[in-house]
Amino acid sequence: MNNQYAPNYTAVQIALSTNCNLLCPGCNRTHYDLDKYSLNPLVTKNIFLDKQVILKLIQNPASAYLERVEFAGLVDDPLSYPWLLDLLNDILEIKPSLHITFHTNASLRTPNYFAELATILKQFFGHSVNFSVDGLEDTNHIYRVGAKWNKIMANAEAFINAGGDATWQFIVFPWNAHQEEEVRHLANKMGFSTVIIRNNRDPELDNIDLSAPDTTDKPWYSIKQKHMTAYKNKTYTSKEIFNEFNDRLIGKEFREPHDIDCIWHNENKIYVSYDGTVWPCCYIAFDSLRSPKVIALQKFKF
């Protein structure tokens, strides 16, 4: 494969399909219209990346330096891939020295499935599963639309008890900021190895009026005003990020010649989409989900 972006890539992020069980407001797969969430019309359900494409990628001479495989797509949950466990067993036979990472909302599959997943992943050189859970039982479903709390907790418990390395990723929103310490406590009690706290990057969600009457177009309007107190003490919100970027853009700071510090290039990572296309990063791949004419896709064969 001719790859000018990361010729000696050590990591690859893979989107396994276009399927997910949730409709999160900030996700590329989610479209909001007529007071309800629906699937982005540019996303076609039930497109699955051929397992052989992944296996060929791992065995290709171009992947000689490959160390990490991350399953985290722009519009999918990796655990919705029907052949996931078989795929992992095949990869294990080919290259057990890999570090395998997953990102999942954990609101699908069963505890037995998560236990089996842990059993397979433990045989690799390293692994981690990122459980994306934004709050507690009364708040997680506000952003993770369609998530089932009891199912998440049962799956996480089974995975951890089977020896899996689990990370709890918590995105801070105005409606769940007051629960950060409770989340840390629960994660520690359950046996999560790490808690990652992320700030929301969508200014529209930061700037909501929590004192407004309940409405159907924004389900989080019903959250009580008192929850804003904890959130306002945050020092780094998406509004601040947005304003800083806007000020620099107006000031032409980004228009002056400068060296680009690319995260993906620095990490020697590439992105493989569910349709088999290869991208220098997921951010560029994202444009094809906003407009089908933004970028002409080019497919690489492994």
PDB file of N, CA, C and O in Angstrom, residues 6-12 62-69 95 98-99 264 266-270:
ATOM      1  N   ALA A   6       1.510   8.000   6.788  1.00  0.00           N
ATOM      2  CA  ALA A   6       2.176   7.269   7.867  1.00  0.00           C
ATOM      3  C   ALA A   6       2.763   5.995   7.264  1.00  0.00           C
ATOM      4  O   ALA A   6       2.216   4.903   7.439  1.00  0.00           O
ATOM      5  N   PRO A   7       3.854   6.114   6.545  1.00  0.00           N
ATOM      6  CA  PRO A   7       4.412   4.959   5.828  1.00  0.00           C
ATOM      7  C   PRO A   7       4.808   3.808   6.735  1.00  0.00           C
ATOM      8  O   PRO A   7       4.803   2.660   6.324  1.00  0.00           O
ATOM      9  N   ASN A   8       5.138   4.119   7.988  1.00  0.00           N
ATOM     10  CA  ASN A   8       5.487   3.070   8.953  1.00  0.00           C
ATOM     11  C   ASN A   8       4.483   3.092  10.101  1.00  0.00           C
ATOM     12  O   ASN A   8       4.853   3.127  11.270  1.00  0.00           O
ATOM     13  N   TYR A   9       3.196   3.064   9.745  1.00  0.00           N
ATOM     14  CA  TYR A   9       2.161   3.201  10.764  1.00  0.00           C
ATOM     15  C   TYR A   9       2.246   2.078  11.792  1.00  0.00           C
ATOM     16  O   TYR A   9       2.485   0.927  11.482  1.00  0.00           O
ATOM     17  N   THR A  10       2.020   2.477  13.038  1.00  0.00           N
ATOM     18  CA  THR A  10       2.048   1.522  14.143  1.00  0.00           C
ATOM     19  C   THR A  10       0.655   1.267  14.709  1.00  0.00           C
ATOM     20  O   THR A  10       0.472   0.376  15.534  1.00  0.00           O
ATOM     21  N   ALA A  11      -0.313   2.075  14.291  1.00  0.00           N
ATOM     22  CA  ALA A  11      -1.678   1.920  14.795  1.00  0.00           C
ATOM     23  C   ALA A  11      -2.675   2.116  13.667  1.00  0.00           C
ATOM     24  O   ALA A  11      -2.441   2.909  12.748  1.00  0.00           O
ATOM     25  N   VAL A  12      -3.771   1.398  13.747  1.00  0.00           N
ATOM     26  CA  VAL A  12      -4.847   1.552  12.779  1.00  0.00           C
ATOM     27  C   VAL A  12      -6.178   1.549  13.516  1.00  0.00           C
ATOM     28  O   VAL A  12      -6.406   0.722  14.400  1.00  0.00           O
ATOM     29  N   ALA A  62       3.111  -3.898   4.541  1.00  0.00           N
ATOM     30  CA  ALA A  62       3.035  -2.500   4.936  1.00  0.00           C
ATOM     31  C   ALA A  62       2.719  -2.347   6.421  1.00  0.00           C
ATOM     32  O   ALA A  62       2.945  -1.292   7.012  1.00  0.00           O
ATOM     33  N   SER A  63       2.192  -3.409   7.026  1.00  0.00           N
ATOM     34  CA  SER A  63       1.832  -3.387   8.451  1.00  0.00           C
ATOM     35  C   SER A  63       2.909  -4.007   9.324  1.00  0.00           C
ATOM     36  O   SER A  63       2.636  -4.455  10.439  1.00  0.00           O
ATOM     37  N   ALA A  64       4.125  -4.012   8.835  1.00  0.00           N
ATOM     38  CA  ALA A  64       5.220  -4.651   9.577  1.00  0.00           C
ATOM     39  C   ALA A  64       5.437  -4.027  10.945  1.00  0.00           C
ATOM     40  O   ALA A  64       5.895  -4.695  11.882  1.00  0.00           O
ATOM     41  N   TYR A  65       5.113  -2.733  11.081  1.00  0.00           N
ATOM     42  CA  TYR A  65       5.339  -2.039  12.355  1.00  0.00           C
ATOM     43  C   TYR A  65       4.058  -1.921  13.187  1.00  0.00           C
ATOM     44  O   TYR A  65       4.051  -1.247  14.221  1.00  0.00           O
ATOM     45  N   LEU A  66       2.999  -2.578  12.750  1.00  0.00           N
ATOM     46  CA  LEU A  66       1.713  -2.440  13.418  1.00  0.00           C
ATOM     47  C   LEU A  66       1.760  -2.989  14.842  1.00  0.00           C
ATOM     48  O   LEU A  66       2.162  -4.129  15.076  1.00  0.00           O
ATOM     49  N   GLU A  67       1.332  -2.155  15.804  1.00  0.00           N
ATOM     50  CA  GLU A  67       1.321  -2.535  17.210  1.00  0.00           C
ATOM     51  C   GLU A  67      -0.076  -2.490  17.821  1.00  0.00           C
ATOM     52  O   GLU A  67      -0.368  -3.263  18.724  1.00  0.00           O
ATOM     53  N   ARG A  68      -0.917  -1.567  17.347  1.00  0.00           N
ATOM     54  CA  ARG A  68      -2.222  -1.363  17.962  1.00  0.00           C
ATOM     55  C   ARG A  68      -3.339  -1.375  16.918  1.00  0.00           C
ATOM     56  O   ARG A  68      -3.194  -0.804  15.846  1.00  0.00           O
ATOM     57  N   VAL A  69      -4.434  -2.034  17.255  1.00  0.00           N
ATOM     58  CA  VAL A  69      -5.645  -2.002  16.445  1.00  0.00           C
ATOM     59  C   VAL A  69      -6.775  -1.483  17.322  1.00  0.00           C
ATOM     60  O   VAL A  69      -7.050  -2.029  18.391  1.00  0.00           O
ATOM     61  N   LYS A  95      -1.426 -12.517  14.815  1.00  0.00           N
ATOM     62  CA  LYS A  95      -0.520 -11.577  15.477  1.00  0.00           C
ATOM     63  C   LYS A  95      -0.953 -11.329  16.913  1.00  0.00           C
ATOM     64  O   LYS A  95      -1.566 -10.293  17.234  1.00  0.00           O
ATOM     65  N   LEU A  98      -0.337  -7.891  19.238  1.00  0.00           N
ATOM     66  CA  LEU A  98      -1.047  -6.628  19.106  1.00  0.00           C
ATOM     67  C   LEU A  98      -1.683  -6.185  20.425  1.00  0.00           C
ATOM     68  O   LEU A  98      -1.985  -7.008  21.300  1.00  0.00           O
ATOM     69  N   HIS A  99      -1.892  -4.887  20.527  1.00  0.00           N
ATOM     70  CA  HIS A  99      -2.723  -4.322  21.595  1.00  0.00           C
ATOM     71  C   HIS A  99      -4.060  -3.967  20.960  1.00  0.00           C
ATOM     72  O   HIS A  99      -4.121  -3.180  20.016  1.00  0.00           O
ATOM     73  N   TRP A 264      -2.670  12.401  14.452  1.00  0.00           N
ATOM     74  CA  TRP A 264      -2.626  11.076  13.826  1.00  0.00           C
ATOM     75  C   TRP A 264      -1.255  10.800  13.212  1.00  0.00           C
ATOM     76  O   TRP A 264      -0.748   9.680  13.296  1.00  0.00           O
ATOM     77  N   ASN A 266       1.568  12.079  14.219  1.00  0.00           N
ATOM     78  CA  ASN A 266       2.496  11.884  15.335  1.00  0.00           C
ATOM     79  C   ASN A 266       2.379  10.489  15.929  1.00  0.00           C
ATOM     80  O   ASN A 266       3.359   9.915  16.417  1.00  0.00           O
ATOM     81  N   GLU A 267       1.153   9.944  15.915  1.00  0.00           N
ATOM     82  CA  GLU A 267       0.929   8.612  16.475  1.00  0.00           C
ATOM     83  C   GLU A 267       1.100   7.504  15.437  1.00  0.00           C
ATOM     84  O   GLU A 267       0.874   6.338  15.746  1.00  0.00           O
ATOM     85  N   ASN A 268       1.476   7.878  14.212  1.00  0.00           N
ATOM     86  CA  ASN A 268       1.661   6.894  13.135  1.00  0.00           C
ATOM     87  C   ASN A 268       0.406   6.026  12.971  1.00  0.00           C
ATOM     88  O   ASN A 268       0.491   4.798  12.899  1.00  0.00           O
ATOM     89  N   LYS A 269      -0.741   6.703  12.912  1.00  0.00           N
ATOM     90  CA  LYS A 269      -2.015   5.986  12.863  1.00  0.00           C
ATOM     91  C   LYS A 269      -2.781   6.320  11.587  1.00  0.00           C
ATOM     92  O   LYS A 269      -2.742   7.453  11.113  1.00  0.00           O
ATOM     93  N   ILE A 270      -3.484   5.333  11.049  1.00  0.00           N
ATOM     94  CA  ILE A 270      -4.346   5.535   9.900  1.00  0.00           C
ATOM     95  C   ILE A 270      -5.751   5.040  10.234  1.00  0.00           C
ATOM     96  O   ILE A 270      -5.953   4.351  11.238  1.00  0.00           O
TER      97      ILE A 270
END
